[in-house]
Coordinates of C-alpha atoms in Angstrom, one line a residue:
M205 CA -25.3 -99.3 -63.8
R206 CA -22.5 -99.2 -61.2
R207 CA -19.0 -100.5 -61.5
V208 CA -18.3 -102.7 -58.5
A209 CA -15.6 -104.9 -57.0
I210 CA -16.3 -108.2 -55.1
V211 CA -13.6 -108.3 -52.4
A212 CA -13.2 -111.2 -49.9
P213 CA -10.6 -113.1 -48.0
E214 CA -9.6 -116.3 -49.9
P215 CA -11.5 -118.6 -47.5
A216 CA -14.7 -116.6 -48.0
L217 CA -14.4 -116.0 -51.7
R218 CA -16.2 -119.2 -52.8
E219 CA -19.3 -118.6 -50.5
S220 CA -19.4 -114.9 -51.6
L221 CA -19.5 -116.0 -55.3
V222 CA -22.1 -118.6 -54.6
R223 CA -24.3 -115.9 -53.2
I224 CA -23.6 -113.6 -56.1
A225 CA -24.6 -116.4 -58.5
E226 CA -27.8 -116.9 -56.7
A227 CA -28.6 -113.1 -56.6
D228 CA -28.6 -112.8 -60.4
C229 CA -27.6 -109.2 -60.5
V230 CA -23.9 -109.0 -60.9
E231 CA -21.9 -109.4 -64.2
I232 CA -18.4 -110.5 -63.4
D233 CA -15.5 -109.7 -65.6
L234 CA -13.5 -112.7 -66.7
A235 CA -9.8 -112.9 -67.4
G236 CA -9.0 -111.8 -70.9
D237 CA -6.7 -114.7 -71.7
G238 CA -8.9 -117.5 -70.5
G239 CA -8.1 -121.0 -71.8
P240 CA -6.3 -123.8 -70.0
E241 CA -4.5 -121.4 -67.6
I242 CA -7.6 -121.1 -65.5
R243 CA -9.1 -124.6 -66.1
G244 CA -9.7 -126.2 -62.7
P245 CA -10.3 -129.7 -61.5
A246 CA -14.1 -129.5 -62.0
A247 CA -13.7 -128.5 -65.6
T248 CA -11.2 -131.3 -66.1
R249 CA -13.5 -133.9 -64.7
L250 CA -16.5 -132.6 -66.7
Q251 CA -14.4 -132.9 -69.9
R252 CA -13.4 -136.4 -68.9
L253 CA -17.0 -137.5 -68.5
R254 CA -17.9 -136.7 -72.1
A255 CA -21.6 -136.5 -71.1
E256 CA -24.4 -134.4 -72.6
P257 CA -24.3 -130.8 -71.3
A258 CA -26.4 -130.3 -68.3
Q259 CA -28.0 -127.1 -66.8
P260 CA -25.2 -125.9 -64.4
V261 CA -26.0 -125.9 -60.7
L262 CA -23.9 -124.7 -57.8
S263 CA -23.5 -126.6 -54.5
E264 CA -23.9 -124.4 -51.5
A265 CA -20.8 -126.1 -49.9
A266 CA -17.7 -127.1 -51.7
P267 CA -18.4 -130.6 -53.0
D268 CA -16.3 -133.8 -53.3
L269 CA -15.4 -133.6 -57.0
D270 CA -14.4 -137.2 -57.2
A271 CA -17.8 -138.3 -55.8
L272 CA -19.6 -136.0 -58.3
E273 CA -17.6 -137.6 -61.2
R274 CA -18.5 -141.1 -60.0
E275 CA -22.2 -140.2 -59.7
G276 CA -22.2 -138.5 -63.1
R277 CA -23.4 -135.2 -61.6
T278 CA -22.6 -133.1 -64.7
D279 CA -24.9 -130.3 -63.5
L280 CA -22.9 -129.7 -60.3
L281 CA -19.6 -130.2 -62.1
A282 CA -20.6 -127.6 -64.7
G283 CA -21.5 -125.2 -62.0
E284 CA -18.2 -125.7 -60.2
A285 CA -16.4 -125.2 -63.6
Q286 CA -18.0 -121.8 -64.0
L287 CA -17.1 -121.0 -60.4
E288 CA -13.5 -122.0 -61.0
E289 CA -13.4 -119.7 -64.1
R290 CA -14.3 -116.8 -61.9
L291 CA -12.0 -117.8 -59.1
G292 CA -9.2 -118.0 -61.7
S293 CA -10.0 -114.5 -62.9
A294 CA -9.6 -112.9 -59.5
V295 CA -6.9 -110.4 -58.7
R296 CA -5.1 -111.4 -55.5
H297 CA -3.0 -109.5 -53.0
G298 CA -1.9 -111.6 -50.0
A299 CA -4.8 -113.4 -48.5
V300 CA -7.4 -111.1 -50.2
A301 CA -9.0 -111.6 -53.7
A302 CA -11.1 -109.3 -55.8
L303 CA -13.2 -109.4 -58.9
A304 CA -14.5 -106.5 -60.9
G305 CA -17.9 -106.3 -62.5
W306 CA -21.2 -104.4 -63.0
C307 CA -24.3 -104.2 -60.9
P308 CA -27.5 -102.2 -61.3
E309 CA -27.4 -99.1 -59.0
T310 CA -30.6 -100.1 -57.2
E311 CA -29.2 -103.6 -56.3
V312 CA -25.8 -102.6 -54.9
G313 CA -27.0 -102.2 -51.3
A314 CA -29.0 -105.4 -51.2
T315 CA -26.2 -107.4 -52.9
A316 CA -23.6 -106.0 -50.6
A317 CA -25.7 -107.1 -47.6
R318 CA -26.2 -110.5 -49.1
I319 CA -22.5 -111.3 -49.3
A320 CA -21.4 -109.4 -46.2
S321 CA -22.5 -112.3 -43.9
A322 CA -20.3 -114.6 -46.0
G323 CA -17.3 -112.4 -45.2
G324 CA -17.2 -110.6 -48.6
A325 CA -17.8 -107.0 -49.6
L326 CA -19.3 -105.3 -52.7
V327 CA -17.4 -102.1 -53.2
P328 CA -18.7 -99.4 -55.6
L329 CA -16.0 -98.1 -58.0
R330 CA -15.8 -95.2 -60.4
T331 CA -16.6 -96.1 -64.0
P332 CA -13.3 -96.5 -66.0
R333 CA -12.8 -93.7 -68.5
G334 CA -13.6 -94.8 -72.0
V335 CA -15.6 -97.8 -70.9
D336 CA -19.4 -98.0 -71.6
P337 CA -21.4 -99.8 -68.9
P338 CA -23.6 -102.7 -70.1
T339 CA -27.2 -101.9 -70.9
L340 CA -30.1 -103.4 -69.0
L341 CA -33.5 -102.7 -70.7
T342 CA -36.3 -103.2 -68.2
G343 CA -38.1 -106.4 -69.1
A344 CA -35.3 -107.6 -71.4
G345 CA -35.5 -111.3 -70.5
T346 CA -34.3 -111.1 -66.9
S347 CA -36.2 -112.6 -64.0
H348 CA -34.8 -110.7 -61.0
P349 CA -37.6 -108.8 -59.2
G350 CA -35.4 -105.7 -59.1
Y351 CA -35.7 -105.4 -62.9
A352 CA -39.4 -106.1 -63.0
A353 CA -41.3 -104.4 -65.9
T354 CA -44.9 -103.9 -66.6
T355 CA -46.5 -106.5 -68.8
V356 CA -46.9 -104.0 -71.7
R357 CA -43.3 -102.9 -71.5
R358 CA -42.0 -106.4 -71.5
S359 CA -44.1 -107.3 -74.5
F360 CA -42.6 -104.3 -76.5
T361 CA -39.0 -105.0 -75.5
P362 CA -38.3 -107.5 -78.3
L363 CA -38.9 -104.7 -80.9
V364 CA -35.8 -102.9 -79.6
T365 CA -33.6 -105.9 -78.8
T366 CA -34.2 -107.4 -82.2
Y367 CA -32.7 -104.3 -83.8
G368 CA -29.7 -104.3 -81.4
T369 CA -28.6 -103.5 -77.9
V370 CA -29.2 -99.9 -77.0
P371 CA -26.0 -98.0 -76.0
Y372 CA -25.9 -97.3 -72.2
A373 CA -25.9 -93.5 -72.7
D374 CA -28.9 -93.5 -75.1
L375 CA -32.6 -93.1 -74.4
D376 CA -34.6 -96.3 -73.9
P377 CA -37.2 -96.2 -76.8
T378 CA -39.1 -99.3 -75.7
M379 CA -42.5 -97.8 -74.9
A380 CA -42.4 -95.2 -77.7
A381 CA -41.3 -97.8 -80.3
G382 CA -44.1 -100.2 -79.2
I383 CA -46.8 -97.5 -79.5
V384 CA -45.6 -96.3 -82.9
Y385 CA -45.5 -99.8 -84.2
V386 CA -49.1 -100.7 -83.2
V387 CA -50.3 -97.3 -84.7
M388 CA -48.6 -98.0 -88.0
F389 CA -49.8 -101.6 -88.0
G390 CA -53.4 -100.4 -87.3
L391 CA -53.3 -98.0 -90.2
M392 CA -52.3 -100.8 -92.6
F393 CA -54.6 -103.4 -91.1
G394 CA -57.6 -101.2 -90.6
D395 CA -60.6 -103.4 -90.2
A396 CA -62.7 -103.6 -87.0
G397 CA -63.5 -107.3 -87.5
H398 CA -60.0 -108.4 -88.2
G399 CA -58.7 -106.2 -85.3
L400 CA -61.1 -107.9 -82.9
L401 CA -59.9 -111.2 -84.1
L402 CA -56.4 -110.1 -83.1
V403 CA -57.6 -109.1 -79.7
A404 CA -59.2 -112.5 -79.3
I405 CA -55.9 -114.2 -80.3
A406 CA -54.1 -112.0 -77.7
L407 CA -56.6 -113.2 -75.0
L408 CA -55.9 -116.8 -76.0
L409 CA -52.2 -116.2 -75.7
R410 CA -52.7 -114.7 -72.2
A411 CA -54.6 -117.8 -71.2
G412 CA -51.8 -120.0 -72.4
R413 CA -53.8 -121.5 -75.3
P414 CA -52.8 -123.3 -77.4
R415 CA -50.1 -124.9 -75.2
R416 CA -47.6 -125.2 -78.0
L417 CA -47.6 -121.4 -78.2
A418 CA -47.2 -120.9 -74.4
A419 CA -43.7 -119.3 -75.0
L420 CA -45.5 -116.4 -76.8
R421 CA -47.6 -115.6 -73.8
P422 CA -45.6 -112.5 -72.7
L423 CA -46.3 -111.0 -76.1
W424 CA -50.1 -110.9 -75.6
P425 CA -50.3 -107.1 -74.8
F426 CA -48.3 -106.4 -78.0
V427 CA -50.8 -108.4 -80.1
A428 CA -53.7 -106.9 -78.2
G429 CA -52.4 -103.4 -78.9
A430 CA -52.1 -104.1 -82.6
G431 CA -55.6 -105.5 -82.6
L432 CA -57.0 -102.5 -80.9
A433 CA -55.2 -100.1 -83.2
A434 CA -56.6 -102.0 -86.2
T435 CA -60.1 -101.9 -84.7
V436 CA -59.9 -98.2 -84.2
A437 CA -58.7 -97.7 -87.8
G438 CA -61.4 -100.0 -89.1
V439 CA -64.1 -98.0 -87.2
A440 CA -62.6 -94.8 -88.8
Y441 CA -62.7 -96.5 -92.3
G442 CA -66.1 -98.1 -91.8
E443 CA -64.6 -101.5 -92.4
F444 CA -65.9 -104.6 -90.5
F445 CA -64.8 -107.8 -92.4
G446 CA -64.7 -105.5 -95.4
P447 CA -67.2 -102.8 -96.5
T448 CA -70.2 -104.7 -95.1
G449 CA -72.1 -101.6 -94.0
V450 CA -72.1 -102.7 -90.4
L451 CA -70.1 -99.6 -89.4
P452 CA -70.6 -96.1 -90.7
V453 CA -67.5 -94.3 -92.2
L454 CA -66.3 -91.9 -89.5
W455 CA -63.2 -90.5 -91.2
L456 CA -62.7 -91.7 -94.8
E457 CA -63.3 -94.7 -97.0
P458 CA -59.8 -95.8 -98.3
L459 CA -60.9 -96.9 -101.8
E460 CA -62.9 -93.7 -102.3
E461 CA -60.3 -91.2 -100.9
P462 CA -56.9 -92.7 -101.5
M463 CA -55.1 -89.3 -101.8
R464 CA -56.4 -88.1 -98.5
L465 CA -55.2 -91.3 -96.9
L466 CA -51.8 -91.0 -98.6
A467 CA -51.4 -87.4 -97.4
A468 CA -52.3 -88.5 -93.8
A469 CA -49.7 -91.3 -94.0
V470 CA -46.9 -89.1 -95.3
G471 CA -47.8 -86.4 -92.7
L472 CA -47.6 -88.9 -89.9
G473 CA -44.3 -90.1 -91.2
A474 CA -42.9 -86.6 -91.3
V475 CA -44.0 -86.1 -87.6
L476 CA -42.4 -89.4 -86.6
L477 CA -39.1 -88.5 -88.4
A478 CA -39.1 -85.1 -86.5
V479 CA -39.5 -87.0 -83.2
A480 CA -36.7 -89.4 -84.2
Y481 CA -34.4 -86.5 -84.9
A482 CA -35.2 -84.9 -81.5
A483 CA -34.4 -88.2 -79.8
G484 CA -31.2 -88.5 -81.9
I485 CA -30.0 -85.1 -80.8
V486 CA -30.4 -86.2 -77.1
N487 CA -28.6 -89.5 -77.8
R488 CA -25.7 -87.8 -79.6
W489 CA -25.4 -85.3 -76.7
R490 CA -25.3 -88.0 -74.1
E491 CA -22.9 -90.1 -76.1
G492 CA -20.3 -87.5 -77.0
G493 CA -21.3 -84.0 -75.7
P494 CA -22.5 -80.9 -77.6
A495 CA -19.9 -81.1 -80.4
V496 CA -21.0 -84.5 -81.5
A497 CA -24.7 -83.5 -81.2
L498 CA -24.1 -80.4 -83.3
Y499 CA -22.3 -81.9 -86.3
A500 CA -23.9 -85.3 -86.6
T501 CA -26.3 -86.1 -89.4
T502 CA -28.5 -87.7 -86.8
G503 CA -28.1 -84.8 -84.5
I504 CA -28.6 -81.0 -84.8
A505 CA -27.1 -80.8 -88.2
G506 CA -29.4 -83.5 -89.6
A507 CA -32.4 -82.0 -87.9
A508 CA -31.7 -78.6 -89.3
L509 CA -31.4 -80.0 -92.8
Y510 CA -34.7 -81.9 -92.3
L511 CA -36.4 -78.8 -91.0
G512 CA -35.2 -76.7 -93.9
L513 CA -36.4 -79.2 -96.4
A514 CA -39.7 -79.4 -94.7
V515 CA -40.1 -75.6 -94.8
I516 CA -39.2 -75.7 -98.5
A517 CA -41.9 -78.3 -99.0
G518 CA -44.3 -75.9 -97.3
Y519 CA -43.3 -73.3 -99.8
V520 CA -44.1 -75.7 -102.7
W521 CA -47.4 -76.6 -101.1
L522 CA -48.5 -73.1 -100.1
G523 CA -46.7 -71.0 -102.7
Q524 CA -45.4 -68.5 -100.1
A525 CA -42.0 -67.2 -101.1
A526 CA -41.0 -66.5 -97.5
Y527 CA -41.2 -70.2 -96.7
G528 CA -38.8 -70.9 -99.5
V529 CA -36.2 -68.4 -98.4
V530 CA -36.3 -69.4 -94.7
G531 CA -36.2 -73.1 -95.6
A532 CA -33.2 -72.7 -97.9
V533 CA -31.3 -70.8 -95.2
I534 CA -32.0 -73.4 -92.5
A535 CA -31.2 -76.3 -95.0
V536 CA -27.8 -74.6 -95.9
V537 CA -26.9 -74.2 -92.3
G538 CA -27.7 -77.9 -91.7
L539 CA -25.7 -78.9 -94.7
G540 CA -22.8 -76.8 -93.5
L541 CA -22.8 -78.3 -90.0
A542 CA -23.1 -81.8 -91.3
G543 CA -20.4 -81.2 -93.9
V544 CA -18.0 -80.1 -91.1
G545 CA -18.7 -83.2 -89.1
L546 CA -18.5 -85.6 -92.1
Y547 CA -15.2 -84.0 -93.4
A548 CA -13.6 -84.5 -90.0
T549 CA -14.1 -88.2 -90.3
T550 CA -12.3 -88.4 -93.6
A551 CA -8.5 -88.4 -94.5
G552 CA -8.9 -84.7 -95.6
G553 CA -7.8 -83.2 -98.9
P554 CA -9.7 -83.3 -102.2
G555 CA -10.6 -86.9 -101.6
G556 CA -12.2 -86.1 -98.3
A557 CA -14.1 -83.2 -99.9
V558 CA -15.5 -85.5 -102.6
Q559 CA -16.5 -88.1 -100.0
T560 CA -18.1 -85.4 -97.9
G561 CA -20.1 -84.1 -100.9
I562 CA -21.3 -87.6 -101.8
Q563 CA -22.4 -88.2 -98.1
L564 CA -24.3 -84.8 -98.0
F565 CA -26.1 -85.7 -101.3
D566 CA -27.0 -89.0 -99.8
A567 CA -28.3 -87.3 -96.6
V568 CA -30.6 -85.1 -98.7
V569 CA -31.9 -88.0 -100.8
R570 CA -32.3 -90.2 -97.8
I571 CA -34.5 -87.6 -96.1
G572 CA -36.8 -87.4 -99.1
S573 CA -37.0 -91.2 -99.6
N574 CA -37.6 -91.8 -95.9
V575 CA -40.6 -89.4 -95.9
V576 CA -42.0 -90.9 -99.0
S577 CA -41.5 -94.4 -97.6
F578 CA -44.3 -93.8 -95.1
A579 CA -46.7 -93.8 -98.1
R580 CA -46.7 -97.5 -97.6
L581 CA -49.0 -97.0 -94.6
A582 CA -51.6 -95.8 -97.1
A583 CA -50.7 -98.3 -99.8
F584 CA -51.1 -101.4 -97.7
G585 CA -54.2 -99.9 -96.0
L586 CA -55.7 -99.6 -99.5
T587 CA -54.6 -103.2 -100.3
H588 CA -56.4 -104.4 -97.2
A589 CA -59.5 -102.5 -98.1
A590 CA -59.4 -103.8 -101.7
L591 CA -59.1 -107.4 -100.5
G592 CA -62.1 -106.9 -98.1
A593 CA -64.1 -105.3 -100.9
I594 CA -63.4 -108.3 -103.3
V595 CA -64.4 -110.8 -100.7
W596 CA -67.6 -108.9 -99.8
D597 CA -68.5 -108.4 -103.5
G598 CA -68.1 -112.1 -104.1
T599 CA -70.2 -112.9 -101.1
T600 CA -73.1 -110.6 -102.0
A601 CA -73.0 -111.8 -105.6
L602 CA -73.6 -115.4 -104.5
A603 CA -76.0 -114.8 -101.6
G604 CA -79.1 -114.1 -103.8
R605 CA -78.9 -117.2 -106.0
G606 CA -80.5 -120.0 -104.0
P607 CA -79.7 -122.2 -101.0
V608 CA -76.6 -123.7 -102.6
A609 CA -75.3 -120.3 -103.5
V610 CA -75.8 -119.1 -99.9
V611 CA -73.6 -121.9 -98.6
A612 CA -71.0 -121.0 -101.2
A613 CA -71.3 -117.3 -100.2
V614 CA -70.6 -118.2 -96.5
L615 CA -67.6 -120.2 -97.6
V616 CA -66.3 -117.4 -99.8
F617 CA -66.8 -114.9 -96.9
L618 CA -65.0 -117.2 -94.3
L619 CA -62.2 -118.4 -96.5
G620 CA -61.7 -115.0 -98.1
N621 CA -61.5 -113.2 -94.8
A622 CA -59.2 -115.9 -93.4
L623 CA -56.8 -115.4 -96.4
A624 CA -57.0 -111.6 -96.2
F625 CA -56.4 -111.7 -92.4
S626 CA -53.4 -114.0 -92.6
L627 CA -51.8 -112.3 -95.6
E628 CA -52.4 -108.7 -94.5
A629 CA -51.3 -109.4 -90.9
L630 CA -48.0 -110.7 -92.1
V631 CA -47.5 -107.9 -94.6
A632 CA -48.5 -105.1 -92.2
G633 CA -46.3 -106.6 -89.4
V634 CA -43.3 -106.7 -91.7
Q635 CA -43.8 -103.3 -93.2
A636 CA -44.3 -101.6 -89.8
L637 CA -41.1 -103.2 -88.5
R638 CA -39.3 -102.0 -91.6
L639 CA -40.4 -98.4 -91.1
E640 CA -39.4 -98.5 -87.5
F641 CA -36.0 -100.0 -88.0
Y642 CA -34.8 -98.2 -91.2
E643 CA -36.6 -94.8 -91.0
L644 CA -36.7 -94.2 -87.2
F645 CA -34.1 -96.3 -85.3
S646 CA -31.4 -95.4 -87.9
R647 CA -31.7 -91.8 -86.5
L648 CA -31.9 -92.8 -82.9
F649 CA -28.8 -95.0 -82.8
E650 CA -25.3 -94.7 -84.3
G651 CA -23.7 -97.6 -82.5
E652 CA -24.6 -100.6 -80.5
G653 CA -24.2 -101.2 -76.8
R654 CA -23.4 -104.4 -74.8
A655 CA -26.2 -106.2 -73.0
F656 CA -26.0 -106.7 -69.3
R657 CA -25.5 -110.4 -68.6
P658 CA -25.5 -111.1 -64.8
W659 CA -23.9 -114.4 -63.7
H660 CA -26.7 -116.6 -62.4
L661 CA -26.8 -120.2 -61.4
P662 CA -29.3 -122.0 -59.2
V663 CA -27.9 -123.2 -55.9
E664 CA -28.4 -126.6 -54.4
H665 CA -29.0 -125.9 -50.7
I666 CA -29.7 -129.5 -49.6
A667 CA -26.4 -131.5 -49.5
G668 CA -26.7 -134.5 -51.8
S669 CA -24.9 -137.8 -51.6
A670 CA -22.0 -136.4 -53.4
T671 CA -21.5 -133.4 -51.1
A672 CA -21.8 -135.6 -48.1
A673 CA -19.6 -138.4 -49.4
G674 CA -16.5 -136.9 -47.8
P675 CA -14.4 -133.9 -47.3
P676 CA -14.1 -131.5 -50.3
A677 CA -11.4 -132.3 -52.8
T678 CA -8.9 -129.5 -52.3
A679 CA -5.8 -131.3 -53.5
E680 CA -6.2 -129.8 -57.0
P681 CA -6.5 -126.0 -56.7
V682 CA -7.6 -123.8 -59.6
R683 CA -4.6 -122.8 -61.6
R684 CA -4.5 -119.1 -61.7
G685 CA -2.9 -116.8 -64.2
P686 CA -0.6 -113.9 -63.3
A687 CA -1.8 -111.2 -61.0
R688 CA -3.8 -108.5 -62.8
E689 CA -4.6 -105.0 -61.9
E690 CA -8.1 -103.5 -62.3

């Protein structure tokens, strides 16, 4: 993201801003005071009409505002009102006006060329010290071709944006978050039949069916990924609409080997937490430098504490005293570094020491609870398998008792699987989201950024009756606030 200034002579400023609005790649800073000081004639006329809000549209040429008001063109008046707001936010020196804003680095050249023919210029600036640029995640709801994302990436983006806006300095976790989510979902929803149903639903979404769910079409790769993960897990478990025997067990049978499944779930959680700590170290370093990364509980200090506790757990598991000693040393170093960082944020003195001790205790307990929390991957996997087994047992019990019982068995199989599919899809989806947000994202992010919001309005290039009705209304200029310095 690049800090830029839009500079133009007063006569060329309107046309330059119209081209900026059409380009959809510049976020313009507005005056901090706002309010009536920068309300222009278009905004006044729009308020006078008291009409339903319309989608703002900009006229390519300066329109006759009186004619727009007579014709009830609230769309063009709303567009002119937004333009007036930006004109009123400009810094002026003599006959030249300037506005500051942000533009993606890759779009600076093209945007500069776009407004150059109108008499304006897009000037790159240094980023002000202490100001974080806005964040633009690829595929985060923007339509400009310069920000195009792959279909898969775009479908995963809501996972991150639902949690919050990623700080500009931080790593973009979109793809990794999406992959981790579908893997965790698959482990809890492990049934090849149910997984293939999800894939079929994804293909229907891709085709725009049903029409009332057309807004969900961009999410079809996400749903398909979850379905494929569930299918793979179901093949590993030998589950196809329950323990029907259609598939052999390739890895383990959840109801027969629950402890093995539990160990695998906790082990996966431990690996994911280690990766989250590694990403957290990178983010803290990029946010505040090596000192912040060293002392943060989500940085090197927290990672050392986590590593030390993991080595101690290895000692408990294997009974090797060397692991216990090494783990204790690493954990103490991590606690010491974290303590220094936490104490520095307090008011100092005995109260600060007590607060730091409580926070360190919480950090240790939190690591243990977060690791154990991944046991839910096994717990809900077992629940799914148990529901499938109940439905299949009921089906087979009815199937051998005559024609009527066969019909009843089919109904039990269909309705039971429909219930299990709906219930478990909801539960697995929520639990995977919970693990991602609370166990993983809480280590990646310590703050929230600001989303990049470029100013974009459609431009009406064909002059309508209002535009052609007469000369532009220039008798009521936009009232401007005092001159400002960038």
